[in-house]
PDB file of C-alpha atoms in Angstrom:
ATOM      1  CA  MET A   1      -0.044  -0.108  -0.039  1.00  0.00           C
ATOM      2  CA  PHE A   2       2.982   2.358   0.780  1.00  0.00           C
ATOM      3  CA  ASP A   3       5.265   1.583  -2.128  1.00  0.00           C
ATOM      4  CA  SER A   4       7.905   3.612  -3.820  1.00  0.00           C
ATOM      5  CA  GLU A   5       5.260   5.359  -6.075  1.00  0.00           C
ATOM      6  CA  PHE A   6       3.220   6.269  -3.079  1.00  0.00           C
ATOM      7  CA  ILE A   7       6.432   7.959  -1.391  1.00  0.00           C
ATOM      8  CA  LYS A   8       7.019   9.883  -4.753  1.00  0.00           C
ATOM      9  CA  LYS A   9       3.477  11.208  -4.683  1.00  0.00           C
ATOM     10  CA  LEU A  10       3.922  12.305  -0.956  1.00  0.00           C
ATOM     11  CA  GLU A  11       7.196  14.275  -1.964  1.00  0.00           C
ATOM     12  CA  TYR A  12       5.267  15.965  -4.867  1.00  0.00           C
ATOM     13  CA  LEU A  13       2.387  16.959  -2.450  1.00  0.00           C
ATOM     14  CA  SER A  14       4.720  18.140   0.076  1.00  0.00           C
ATOM     15  CA  LEU A  15       6.455  20.386  -2.525  1.00  0.00           C
ATOM     16  CA  ILE A  16       3.368  22.036  -3.603  1.00  0.00           C
ATOM     17  CA  SER A  17       1.743  22.229  -0.260  1.00  0.00           C
ATOM     18  CA  ARG A  18       3.512  25.693   0.416  1.00  0.00           C
ATOM     19  CA  ARG A  19       3.346  25.058   4.139  1.00  0.00           C
ATOM     20  CA  ILE A  20      -0.503  24.792   4.152  1.00  0.00           C
ATOM     21  CA  PHE A  21      -0.802  23.265   7.545  1.00  0.00           C
ATOM     22  CA  ARG A  22       0.071  26.865   8.714  1.00  0.00           C
ATOM     23  CA  GLY A  23      -3.541  27.814   8.189  1.00  0.00           C
ATOM     24  CA  GLN A  24      -4.572  27.337   4.622  1.00  0.00           C
ATOM     25  CA  LEU A  25      -5.546  23.605   4.026  1.00  0.00           C
ATOM     26  CA  LEU A  26      -7.090  22.850   7.453  1.00  0.00           C
ATOM     27  CA  ALA A  27      -7.838  26.646   8.253  1.00  0.00           C
ATOM     28  CA  GLN A  28      -5.978  26.634  11.587  1.00  0.00           C
ATOM     29  CA  LYS A  29      -2.906  28.723  12.627  1.00  0.00           C
ATOM     30  CA  ARG A  30      -0.116  27.420  14.838  1.00  0.00           C
ATOM     31  CA  THR A  31      -1.087  27.968  18.462  1.00  0.00           C
ATOM     32  CA  ARG A  32       0.734  30.992  19.975  1.00  0.00           C
ATOM     33  CA  GLN A  33       1.771  31.788  23.495  1.00  0.00           C
ATOM     34  CA  LEU A  34       3.360  34.825  24.980  1.00  0.00           C
ATOM     35  CA  GLY A  35       7.185  34.573  25.147  1.00  0.00           C
ATOM     36  CA  GLY A  36      10.306  35.611  23.617  1.00  0.00           C
ATOM     37  CA  GLY A  37       9.228  35.841  19.946  1.00  0.00           C
ATOM     38  CA  VAL A  38       9.404  38.654  17.533  1.00  0.00           C
ATOM     39  CA  GLU A  39       5.800  39.632  16.912  1.00  0.00           C
ATOM     40  CA  PHE A  40       4.415  42.193  19.457  1.00  0.00           C
ATOM     41  CA  ALA A  41       1.400  41.187  21.567  1.00  0.00           C
ATOM     42  CA  ASP A  42       0.685  43.711  24.258  1.00  0.00           C
ATOM     43  CA  HIS A  43       2.170  45.601  27.211  1.00  0.00           C
ATOM     44  CA  ARG A  44       2.405  44.972  30.952  1.00  0.00           C
ATOM     45  CA  ASP A  45       3.560  47.183  33.778  1.00  0.00           C
ATOM     46  CA  TYR A  46       7.206  47.260  34.559  1.00  0.00           C
ATOM     47  CA  LEU A  47       8.407  45.188  37.528  1.00  0.00           C
ATOM     48  CA  PHE A  48      11.574  45.610  39.300  1.00  0.00           C
ATOM     49  CA  GLY A  49      14.346  43.250  37.764  1.00  0.00           C
ATOM     50  CA  ASP A  50      12.581  43.094  34.316  1.00  0.00           C
ATOM     51  CA  ASP A  51      15.057  43.178  31.322  1.00  0.00           C
ATOM     52  CA  LEU A  52      15.184  46.862  30.224  1.00  0.00           C
ATOM     53  CA  ARG A  53      15.726  45.665  26.544  1.00  0.00           C
ATOM     54  CA  TYR A  54      11.984  45.150  26.527  1.00  0.00           C
ATOM     55  CA  LEU A  55      11.002  48.343  27.928  1.00  0.00           C
ATOM     56  CA  ASP A  56       8.906  50.439  25.539  1.00  0.00           C
ATOM     57  CA  TRP A  57      10.822  53.707  25.309  1.00  0.00           C
ATOM     58  CA  ASN A  58       8.579  55.229  22.725  1.00  0.00           C
ATOM     59  CA  VAL A  59       5.609  54.883  25.192  1.00  0.00           C
ATOM     60  CA  HIS A  60       7.909  56.148  28.026  1.00  0.00           C
ATOM     61  CA  ALA A  61       8.945  59.328  26.043  1.00  0.00           C
ATOM     62  CA  ARG A  62       5.456  60.182  25.037  1.00  0.00           C
ATOM     63  CA  LEU A  63       3.484  59.349  28.153  1.00  0.00           C
ATOM     64  CA  GLY A  64       6.106  58.699  30.908  1.00  0.00           C
ATOM     65  CA  SER A  65       4.741  55.312  31.478  1.00  0.00           C
ATOM     66  CA  TRP A  66       6.987  52.311  32.302  1.00  0.00           C
ATOM     67  CA  LEU A  67       5.645  49.451  30.265  1.00  0.00           C
ATOM     68  CA  ILE A  68       7.195  46.201  29.250  1.00  0.00           C
ATOM     69  CA  LYS A  69       6.578  44.788  25.535  1.00  0.00           C
ATOM     70  CA  ARG A  70       5.319  41.294  25.351  1.00  0.00           C
ATOM     71  CA  PHE A  71       5.761  39.187  22.205  1.00  0.00           C
ATOM     72  CA  GLU A  72       4.030  36.181  20.674  1.00  0.00           C
ATOM     73  CA  GLU A  73       5.905  32.983  20.303  1.00  0.00           C
ATOM     74  CA  GLU A  74       4.882  30.165  17.991  1.00  0.00           C
ATOM     75  CA  GLU A  75       4.346  26.704  19.360  1.00  0.00           C
ATOM     76  CA  ASP A  76       4.441  23.519  17.369  1.00  0.00           C
ATOM     77  CA  LEU A  77       1.220  22.638  15.732  1.00  0.00           C
ATOM     78  CA  HIS A  78      -0.168  19.321  17.069  1.00  0.00           C
ATOM     79  CA  VAL A  79      -2.128  17.346  14.411  1.00  0.00           C
ATOM     80  CA  TYR A  80      -4.180  14.297  15.543  1.00  0.00           C
ATOM     81  CA  PHE A  81      -5.544  11.949  12.923  1.00  0.00           C
ATOM     82  CA  PHE A  82      -8.456   9.897  13.916  1.00  0.00           C
ATOM     83  CA  ILE A  83      -8.691   6.824  11.653  1.00  0.00           C
ATOM     84  CA  ASP A  84     -11.819   4.948  11.567  1.00  0.00           C
ATOM     85  CA  CYS A  85     -10.897   1.101  11.880  1.00  0.00           C
ATOM     86  CA  SER A  86     -14.614  -0.164  12.338  1.00  0.00           C
ATOM     87  CA  ARG A  87     -15.406  -3.013  10.110  1.00  0.00           C
ATOM     88  CA  SER A  88     -17.602  -0.898   7.784  1.00  0.00           C
ATOM     89  CA  MET A  89     -14.431   0.585   6.565  1.00  0.00           C
ATOM     90  CA  SER A  90     -13.364  -2.852   5.174  1.00  0.00           C
ATOM     91  CA  VAL A  91     -15.749  -2.779   2.172  1.00  0.00           C
ATOM     92  CA  GLY A  92     -15.272  -0.995  -1.261  1.00  0.00           C
ATOM     93  CA  ASN A  93     -13.139  -0.981  -4.280  1.00  0.00           C
ATOM     94  CA  PRO A  94     -10.523   0.264  -3.316  1.00  0.00           C
ATOM     95  CA  CYS A  95     -11.228  -0.615   0.275  1.00  0.00           C
ATOM     96  CA  LYS A  96     -12.310   2.427   2.358  1.00  0.00           C
ATOM     97  CA  PHE A  97      -9.915   1.575   5.176  1.00  0.00           C
ATOM     98  CA  ASP A  98      -6.833   1.407   2.699  1.00  0.00           C
ATOM     99  CA  TYR A  99      -7.959   4.654   1.163  1.00  0.00           C
ATOM    100  CA  ALA A 100      -8.400   6.287   4.617  1.00  0.00           C
ATOM    101  CA  ARG A 101      -4.996   5.255   5.545  1.00  0.00           C
ATOM    102  CA  GLN A 102      -3.430   6.629   2.399  1.00  0.00           C
ATOM    103  CA  VAL A 103      -5.112  10.013   2.730  1.00  0.00           C
ATOM    104  CA  ALA A 104      -4.121  10.309   6.399  1.00  0.00           C
ATOM    105  CA  ALA A 105      -0.517   9.266   5.645  1.00  0.00           C
ATOM    106  CA  ALA A 106      -0.264  11.990   2.946  1.00  0.00           C
ATOM    107  CA  LEU A 107      -1.570  14.634   5.168  1.00  0.00           C
ATOM    108  CA  ALA A 108       0.640  13.507   8.033  1.00  0.00           C
ATOM    109  CA  TYR A 109       3.701  13.593   5.803  1.00  0.00           C
ATOM    110  CA  ILE A 110       2.952  17.183   4.729  1.00  0.00           C
ATOM    111  CA  ALA A 111       2.570  18.101   8.488  1.00  0.00           C
ATOM    112  CA  LEU A 112       5.866  16.396   9.375  1.00  0.00           C
ATOM    113  CA  ALA A 113       7.515  18.068   6.463  1.00  0.00           C
ATOM    114  CA  ASP A 114       6.487  21.304   8.011  1.00  0.00           C
ATOM    115  CA  LEU A 115       7.961  20.310  11.360  1.00  0.00           C
ATOM    116  CA  ASP A 116       4.521  19.948  13.008  1.00  0.00           C
ATOM    117  CA  ARG A 117       3.843  17.097  15.365  1.00  0.00           C
ATOM    118  CA  VAL A 118       1.799  14.196  14.306  1.00  0.00           C
ATOM    119  CA  SER A 119      -0.151  11.463  16.170  1.00  0.00           C
ATOM    120  CA  ILE A 120      -2.508   8.769  15.010  1.00  0.00           C
ATOM    121  CA  VAL A 121      -5.687   7.650  16.883  1.00  0.00           C
ATOM    122  CA  ALA A 122      -7.177   4.319  15.614  1.00  0.00           C
ATOM    123  CA  PHE A 123     -10.829   3.949  16.756  1.00  0.00           C
ATOM    124  CA  ALA A 124     -13.960   1.964  16.233  1.00  0.00           C
ATOM    125  CA  ASP A 125     -16.264   1.576  19.414  1.00  0.00           C
ATOM    126  CA  LYS A 126     -13.120   2.635  21.475  1.00  0.00           C
ATOM    127  CA  ILE A 127      -9.499   3.542  20.772  1.00  0.00           C
ATOM    128  CA  TYR A 128      -7.634   0.437  19.598  1.00  0.00           C
ATOM    129  CA  ASP A 129      -4.265   1.676  18.918  1.00  0.00           C
ATOM    130  CA  PHE A 130      -2.428   5.001  19.373  1.00  0.00           C
ATOM    131  CA  PHE A 131       0.727   6.339  17.733  1.00  0.00           C
ATOM    132  CA  PRO A 132       2.433   8.893  19.953  1.00  0.00           C
ATOM    133  CA  LEU A 133       3.403  12.398  18.717  1.00  0.00           C
ATOM    134  CA  ILE A 134       6.332  12.576  16.244  1.00  0.00           C
ATOM    135  CA  ARG A 135       8.138  15.312  14.564  1.00  0.00           C
ATOM    136  CA  GLY A 136      10.286  15.478  11.322  1.00  0.00           C
ATOM    137  CA  LYS A 137      10.223  13.312   8.076  1.00  0.00           C
ATOM    138  CA  GLN A 138      12.800  11.007   9.696  1.00  0.00           C
ATOM    139  CA  HIS A 139       9.854   9.188  11.319  1.00  0.00           C
ATOM    140  CA  LEU A 140       7.991   8.665   8.153  1.00  0.00           C
ATOM    141  CA  LEU A 141       8.887   4.905   7.854  1.00  0.00           C
ATOM    142  CA  SER A 142       7.789   4.114  11.514  1.00  0.00           C
ATOM    143  CA  LEU A 143       4.632   6.014  10.851  1.00  0.00           C
ATOM    144  CA  LEU A 144       3.911   4.071   7.622  1.00  0.00           C
ATOM    145  CA  ARG A 145       4.682   0.734   9.334  1.00  0.00           C
ATOM    146  CA  PHE A 146       2.066   1.636  12.109  1.00  0.00           C
ATOM    147  CA  PHE A 147      -0.636   2.380   9.335  1.00  0.00           C
ATOM    148  CA  GLU A 148       0.175  -0.984   7.650  1.00  0.00           C
ATOM    149  CA  SER A 149      -0.327  -2.839  10.965  1.00  0.00           C
ATOM    150  CA  LEU A 150      -3.739  -1.557  11.660  1.00  0.00           C
ATOM    151  CA  GLN A 151      -6.767  -3.775  10.888  1.00  0.00           C
ATOM    152  CA  THR A 152     -10.577  -3.378  10.984  1.00  0.00           C
ATOM    153  CA  VAL A 153     -11.729  -4.378  14.501  1.00  0.00           C
ATOM    154  CA  GLY A 154     -14.687  -3.707  16.993  1.00  0.00           C
ATOM    155  CA  GLU A 155     -18.373  -4.625  16.759  1.00  0.00           C
ATOM    156  CA  ALA A 156     -19.526  -0.956  15.993  1.00  0.00           C
ATOM    157  CA  THR A 157     -18.496   2.665  15.456  1.00  0.00           C
ATOM    158  CA  ASP A 158     -18.650   4.996  18.438  1.00  0.00           C
ATOM    159  CA  LEU A 159     -16.749   8.213  17.832  1.00  0.00           C
ATOM    160  CA  ARG A 160     -18.090   9.819  20.980  1.00  0.00           C
ATOM    161  CA  ALA A 161     -16.734   7.118  23.226  1.00  0.00           C
ATOM    162  CA  SER A 162     -13.452   7.253  21.400  1.00  0.00           C
ATOM    163  CA  VAL A 163     -13.077  11.017  21.665  1.00  0.00           C
ATOM    164  CA  ASN A 164     -13.975  10.857  25.399  1.00  0.00           C
ATOM    165  CA  GLU A 165     -11.283   8.323  25.965  1.00  0.00           C
ATOM    166  CA  PHE A 166      -8.759  10.372  23.893  1.00  0.00           C
ATOM    167  CA  LEU A 167      -9.518  13.572  26.035  1.00  0.00           C
ATOM    168  CA  HIS A 168      -8.865  11.579  29.208  1.00  0.00           C
ATOM    169  CA  GLY A 169      -5.299  11.538  28.053  1.00  0.00           C
ATOM    170  CA  LYS A 170      -4.936  15.266  28.462  1.00  0.00           C
ATOM    171  CA  HIS A 171      -3.423  15.796  25.033  1.00  0.00           C
ATOM    172  CA  ARG A 172      -2.334  19.410  24.155  1.00  0.00           C
ATOM    173  CA  THR A 173      -4.898  21.106  21.710  1.00  0.00           C
ATOM    174  CA  GLY A 174      -4.383  21.185  17.992  1.00  0.00           C
ATOM    175  CA  LEU A 175      -6.066  20.022  14.865  1.00  0.00           C
ATOM    176  CA  ALA A 176      -8.332  16.859  14.863  1.00  0.00           C
ATOM    177  CA  VAL A 177      -8.560  15.236  11.488  1.00  0.00           C
ATOM    178  CA  ILE A 178     -11.229  12.609  11.545  1.00  0.00           C
ATOM    179  CA  VAL A 179     -11.023  10.235   8.597  1.00  0.00           C
ATOM    180  CA  SER A 180     -14.116   8.116   8.430  1.00  0.00           C
ATOM    181  CA  ASP A 181     -17.429   6.953   6.766  1.00  0.00           C
ATOM    182  CA  PHE A 182     -19.145   8.183   9.867  1.00  0.00           C
ATOM    183  CA  TYR A 183     -21.546   5.137  10.032  1.00  0.00           C
ATOM    184  CA  ASP A 184     -21.781   5.852  13.708  1.00  0.00           C
ATOM    185  CA  THR A 185     -24.153   3.339  15.456  1.00  0.00           C
ATOM    186  CA  ALA A 186     -24.049   4.869  18.941  1.00  0.00           C
ATOM    187  CA  ALA A 187     -27.311   6.291  20.305  1.00  0.00           C
ATOM    188  CA  PRO A 188     -28.774   8.867  19.821  1.00  0.00           C
ATOM    189  CA  PRO A 189     -28.685   9.237  16.070  1.00  0.00           C
ATOM    190  CA  ASN A 190     -25.766  11.555  14.816  1.00  0.00           C
ATOM    191  CA  SER A 191     -23.898  11.160  18.098  1.00  0.00           C
ATOM    192  CA  TRP A 192     -20.680  11.494  16.090  1.00  0.00           C
ATOM    193  CA  GLN A 193     -21.526  15.269  15.934  1.00  0.00           C
ATOM    194  CA  THR A 194     -21.622  15.386  19.719  1.00  0.00           C
ATOM    195  CA  ALA A 195     -18.235  13.974  19.671  1.00  0.00           C
ATOM    196  CA  ILE A 196     -16.951  16.664  17.087  1.00  0.00           C
ATOM    197  CA  ASP A 197     -18.629  19.391  19.367  1.00  0.00           C
ATOM    198  CA  THR A 198     -16.696  18.043  22.395  1.00  0.00           C
ATOM    199  CA  LEU A 199     -13.437  18.288  20.572  1.00  0.00           C
ATOM    200  CA  HIS A 200     -14.285  21.731  19.705  1.00  0.00           C
ATOM    201  CA  TYR A 201     -15.265  22.702  23.101  1.00  0.00           C
ATOM    202  CA  ARG A 202     -12.076  21.424  24.341  1.00  0.00           C
ATOM    203  CA  GLN A 203     -10.075  23.750  22.012  1.00  0.00           C
ATOM    204  CA  PHE A 204      -9.375  21.319  19.291  1.00  0.00           C
ATOM    205  CA  GLU A 205      -9.939  22.377  15.635  1.00  0.00           C
ATOM    206  CA  PRO A 206     -12.037  19.682  13.997  1.00  0.00           C
ATOM    207  CA  ASN A 207     -11.611  18.662  10.267  1.00  0.00           C
ATOM    208  CA  LEU A 208     -13.755  16.021   8.797  1.00  0.00           C
ATOM    209  CA  ILE A 209     -13.008  13.814   5.725  1.00  0.00           C
ATOM    210  CA  GLN A 210     -15.922  11.638   4.998  1.00  0.00           C
ATOM    211  CA  ILE A 211     -15.199   8.850   2.535  1.00  0.00           C
ATOM    212  CA  HIS A 212     -17.679   6.340   0.885  1.00  0.00           C
ATOM    213  CA  ASP A 213     -17.687   3.774  -1.906  1.00  0.00           C
ATOM    214  CA  LEU A 214     -19.807   4.146  -5.018  1.00  0.00           C
ATOM    215  CA  ILE A 215     -21.512   0.891  -4.446  1.00  0.00           C
ATOM    216  CA  GLU A 216     -22.767   2.312  -1.100  1.00  0.00           C
ATOM    217  CA  THR A 217     -24.289   5.360  -2.808  1.00  0.00           C
ATOM    218  CA  SER A 218     -25.286   3.901  -6.170  1.00  0.00           C
ATOM    219  CA  PRO A 219     -25.967   0.253  -5.608  1.00  0.00           C
ATOM    220  CA  ARG A 220     -27.600  -1.723  -8.621  1.00  0.00           C
ATOM    221  CA  PHE A 221     -29.009  -4.763  -6.684  1.00  0.00           C
ATOM    222  CA  PHE A 222     -32.617  -5.749  -7.445  1.00  0.00           C
ATOM    223  CA  GLY A 223     -34.720  -8.607  -6.147  1.00  0.00           C
ATOM    224  CA  ASP A 224     -34.874 -10.572  -3.038  1.00  0.00           C
ATOM    225  CA  LEU A 225     -31.748 -10.151  -0.964  1.00  0.00           C
ATOM    226  CA  GLN A 226     -30.454 -10.791   2.568  1.00  0.00           C
ATOM    227  CA  LEU A 227     -28.488  -7.783   3.866  1.00  0.00           C
ATOM    228  CA  VAL A 228     -26.053  -8.454   6.734  1.00  0.00           C
ATOM    229  CA  ASP A 229     -24.611  -5.622   8.804  1.00  0.00           C
ATOM    230  CA  ILE A 230     -20.850  -6.124   8.609  1.00  0.00           C
ATOM    231  CA  GLU A 231     -20.209  -4.673  12.157  1.00  0.00           C
ATOM    232  CA  THR A 232     -23.069  -6.353  14.141  1.00  0.00           C
ATOM    233  CA  GLY A 233     -23.818  -9.407  12.035  1.00  0.00           C
ATOM    234  CA  SER A 234     -27.460  -8.800  12.239  1.00  0.00           C
ATOM    235  CA  ALA A 235     -29.391  -9.813   9.019  1.00  0.00           C
ATOM    236  CA  ARG A 236     -32.581  -8.671   7.200  1.00  0.00           C
ATOM    237  CA  ASP A 237     -34.329 -10.037   4.247  1.00  0.00           C
ATOM    238  CA  VAL A 238     -35.346  -7.318   1.881  1.00  0.00           C
ATOM    239  CA  THR A 239     -36.952  -6.939  -1.614  1.00  0.00           C
ATOM    240  CA  VAL A 240     -35.248  -4.289  -3.685  1.00  0.00           C
ATOM    241  CA  SER A 241     -37.375  -2.596  -6.253  1.00  0.00           C
ATOM    242  CA  GLU A 242     -36.640   0.587  -8.230  1.00  0.00           C
ATOM    243  CA  SER A 243     -38.718   2.627  -5.847  1.00  0.00           C
ATOM    244  CA  VAL A 244     -36.912   1.084  -2.803  1.00  0.00           C
ATOM    245  CA  LEU A 245     -33.619   1.835  -4.529  1.00  0.00           C
ATOM    246  CA  ARG A 246     -34.579   5.462  -5.187  1.00  0.00           C
ATOM    247  CA  ARG A 247     -35.567   5.753  -1.618  1.00  0.00           C
ATOM    248  CA  TYR A 248     -32.364   4.344  -0.333  1.00  0.00           C
ATOM    249  CA  LYS A 249     -30.255   6.659  -2.542  1.00  0.00           C
ATOM    250  CA  GLN A 250     -32.113   9.640  -1.341  1.00  0.00           C
ATOM    251  CA  ILE A 251     -31.423   8.573   2.264  1.00  0.00           C
ATOM    252  CA  VAL A 252     -27.704   8.105   1.607  1.00  0.00           C
ATOM    253  CA  GLY A 253     -27.537  11.450  -0.092  1.00  0.00           C
ATOM    254  CA  ASP A 254     -29.219  13.144   2.887  1.00  0.00           C
ATOM    255  CA  PHE A 255     -26.847  11.491   5.226  1.00  0.00           C
ATOM    256  CA  LEU A 256     -23.740  12.823   3.303  1.00  0.00           C
ATOM    257  CA  GLU A 257     -25.241  16.264   2.924  1.00  0.00           C
ATOM    258  CA  SER A 258     -26.085  16.428   6.587  1.00  0.00           C
ATOM    259  CA  ALA A 259     -22.369  16.098   7.386  1.00  0.00           C
ATOM    260  CA  ARG A 260     -21.621  18.898   4.984  1.00  0.00           C
ATOM    261  CA  ARG A 261     -24.417  21.123   6.407  1.00  0.00           C
ATOM    262  CA  TYR A 262     -23.183  20.524  10.040  1.00  0.00           C
ATOM    263  CA  CYS A 263     -19.676  21.619   9.116  1.00  0.00           C
ATOM    264  CA  ILE A 264     -20.855  24.762   7.425  1.00  0.00           C
ATOM    265  CA  GLU A 265     -23.035  25.624  10.323  1.00  0.00           C
ATOM    266  CA  LYS A 266     -20.121  24.969  12.710  1.00  0.00           C
ATOM    267  CA  GLY A 267     -17.463  26.535  10.618  1.00  0.00           C
ATOM    268  CA  PHE A 268     -15.444  23.289  10.450  1.00  0.00           C
ATOM    269  CA  SER A 269     -13.537  22.050   7.368  1.00  0.00           C
ATOM    270  CA  CYS A 270     -15.190  19.179   5.641  1.00  0.00           C
ATOM    271  CA  THR A 271     -14.305  16.943   2.693  1.00  0.00           C
ATOM    272  CA  ILE A 272     -16.471  14.474   1.202  1.00  0.00           C
ATOM    273  CA  SER A 273     -15.218  12.056  -1.353  1.00  0.00           C
ATOM    274  CA  PRO A 274     -15.753   8.618  -2.848  1.00  0.00           C
ATOM    275  CA  THR A 275     -12.763   6.161  -2.905  1.00  0.00           C
ATOM    276  CA  ALA A 276     -12.931   6.315  -6.706  1.00  0.00           C
ATOM    277  CA  VAL A 277     -10.964   9.545  -6.547  1.00  0.00           C
ATOM    278  CA  PRO A 278      -7.154   8.867  -6.213  1.00  0.00           C
ATOM    279  CA  PHE A 279      -6.015   9.927  -2.861  1.00  0.00           C
ATOM    280  CA  ASP A 280      -3.451  12.393  -4.199  1.00  0.00           C
ATOM    281  CA  GLU A 281      -6.177  14.046  -6.256  1.00  0.00           C
ATOM    282  CA  LEU A 282      -8.334  14.490  -3.269  1.00  0.00           C
ATOM    283  CA  ILE A 283      -5.319  16.082  -1.417  1.00  0.00           C
ATOM    284  CA  LEU A 284      -4.922  18.416  -4.199  1.00  0.00           C
ATOM    285  CA  ARG A 285      -8.589  19.314  -4.430  1.00  0.00           C
ATOM    286  CA  MET A 286      -8.533  20.058  -0.656  1.00  0.00           C
ATOM    287  CA  MET A 287      -5.594  22.586  -1.346  1.00  0.00           C
ATOM    288  CA  ARG A 288      -7.400  24.199  -4.264  1.00  0.00           C
ATOM    289  CA  GLU A 289     -10.564  24.556  -2.144  1.00  0.00           C
ATOM    290  CA  ALA A 290      -8.495  26.127   0.585  1.00  0.00           C
ATOM    291  CA  GLY A 291      -6.794  28.535  -2.063  1.00  0.00           C
ATOM    292  CA  ALA A 292      -3.389  26.975  -1.387  1.00  0.00           C
ATOM    293  CA  VAL A 293      -2.720  26.198  -5.091  1.00  0.00           C
ATOM    294  CA  ARG A 294      -4.247  27.003  -8.384  1.00  0.00           C
TER     295      ARG A 294
END
């Protein structure tokens, strides 16, 4: 899955990204703190023992006030990739799970090339695996080996439970990139939105990448069928007619559109794509939509 051709595509995407993780592709600037940087932030009163190099002499000359200049200092951007490893991701051509890992690996490589810190969270009904924060392209091979070691697991998809488990780890805030089909079975309906809201409330910047296979959105099956839930194993006998198929397509279309509407309403980044789109083309599309490349 991560052969030499894949690595070449990563290099190409990195070259044209123009440091987009600094606020263009995922619409999030690096976090800042007050420190010894070079960009002015505000003033505070002078205290005995303060370094006089930071005294604002212009203000003192005009107003007679003794004020110390404070500056903004950039912190490393932390990027957390939440990869859906539930069994519903194992279907499709190409497999949704393989596609999700390629997309996440490409975005992670761009972040590493920009010296951001990257971590991977593999989840289904809970967190099944975790790759700790790394920084720098020298860790790419270990990151790809981790992606390759992942398998689809679990009996359901529960992003809310997985996010709550993640937040118990007291991770520093940053970008939270969720790559999933969002077939979340936890109650109530659309509980994955509660999970995203929780991340945002805890000062993370959510970015959704919803993927699907064309056979899910445009099936061509007719007649008497037995449908089996790939995650729970439950089965149902159905008769698929043209009217049933139209209704099904409408429901799936509404489901995909609901994710888009939710993100627009909340101001989150959202990308929806079938696996038929090559992963590198999807990344380029995300760049273009963010105005990073033409």
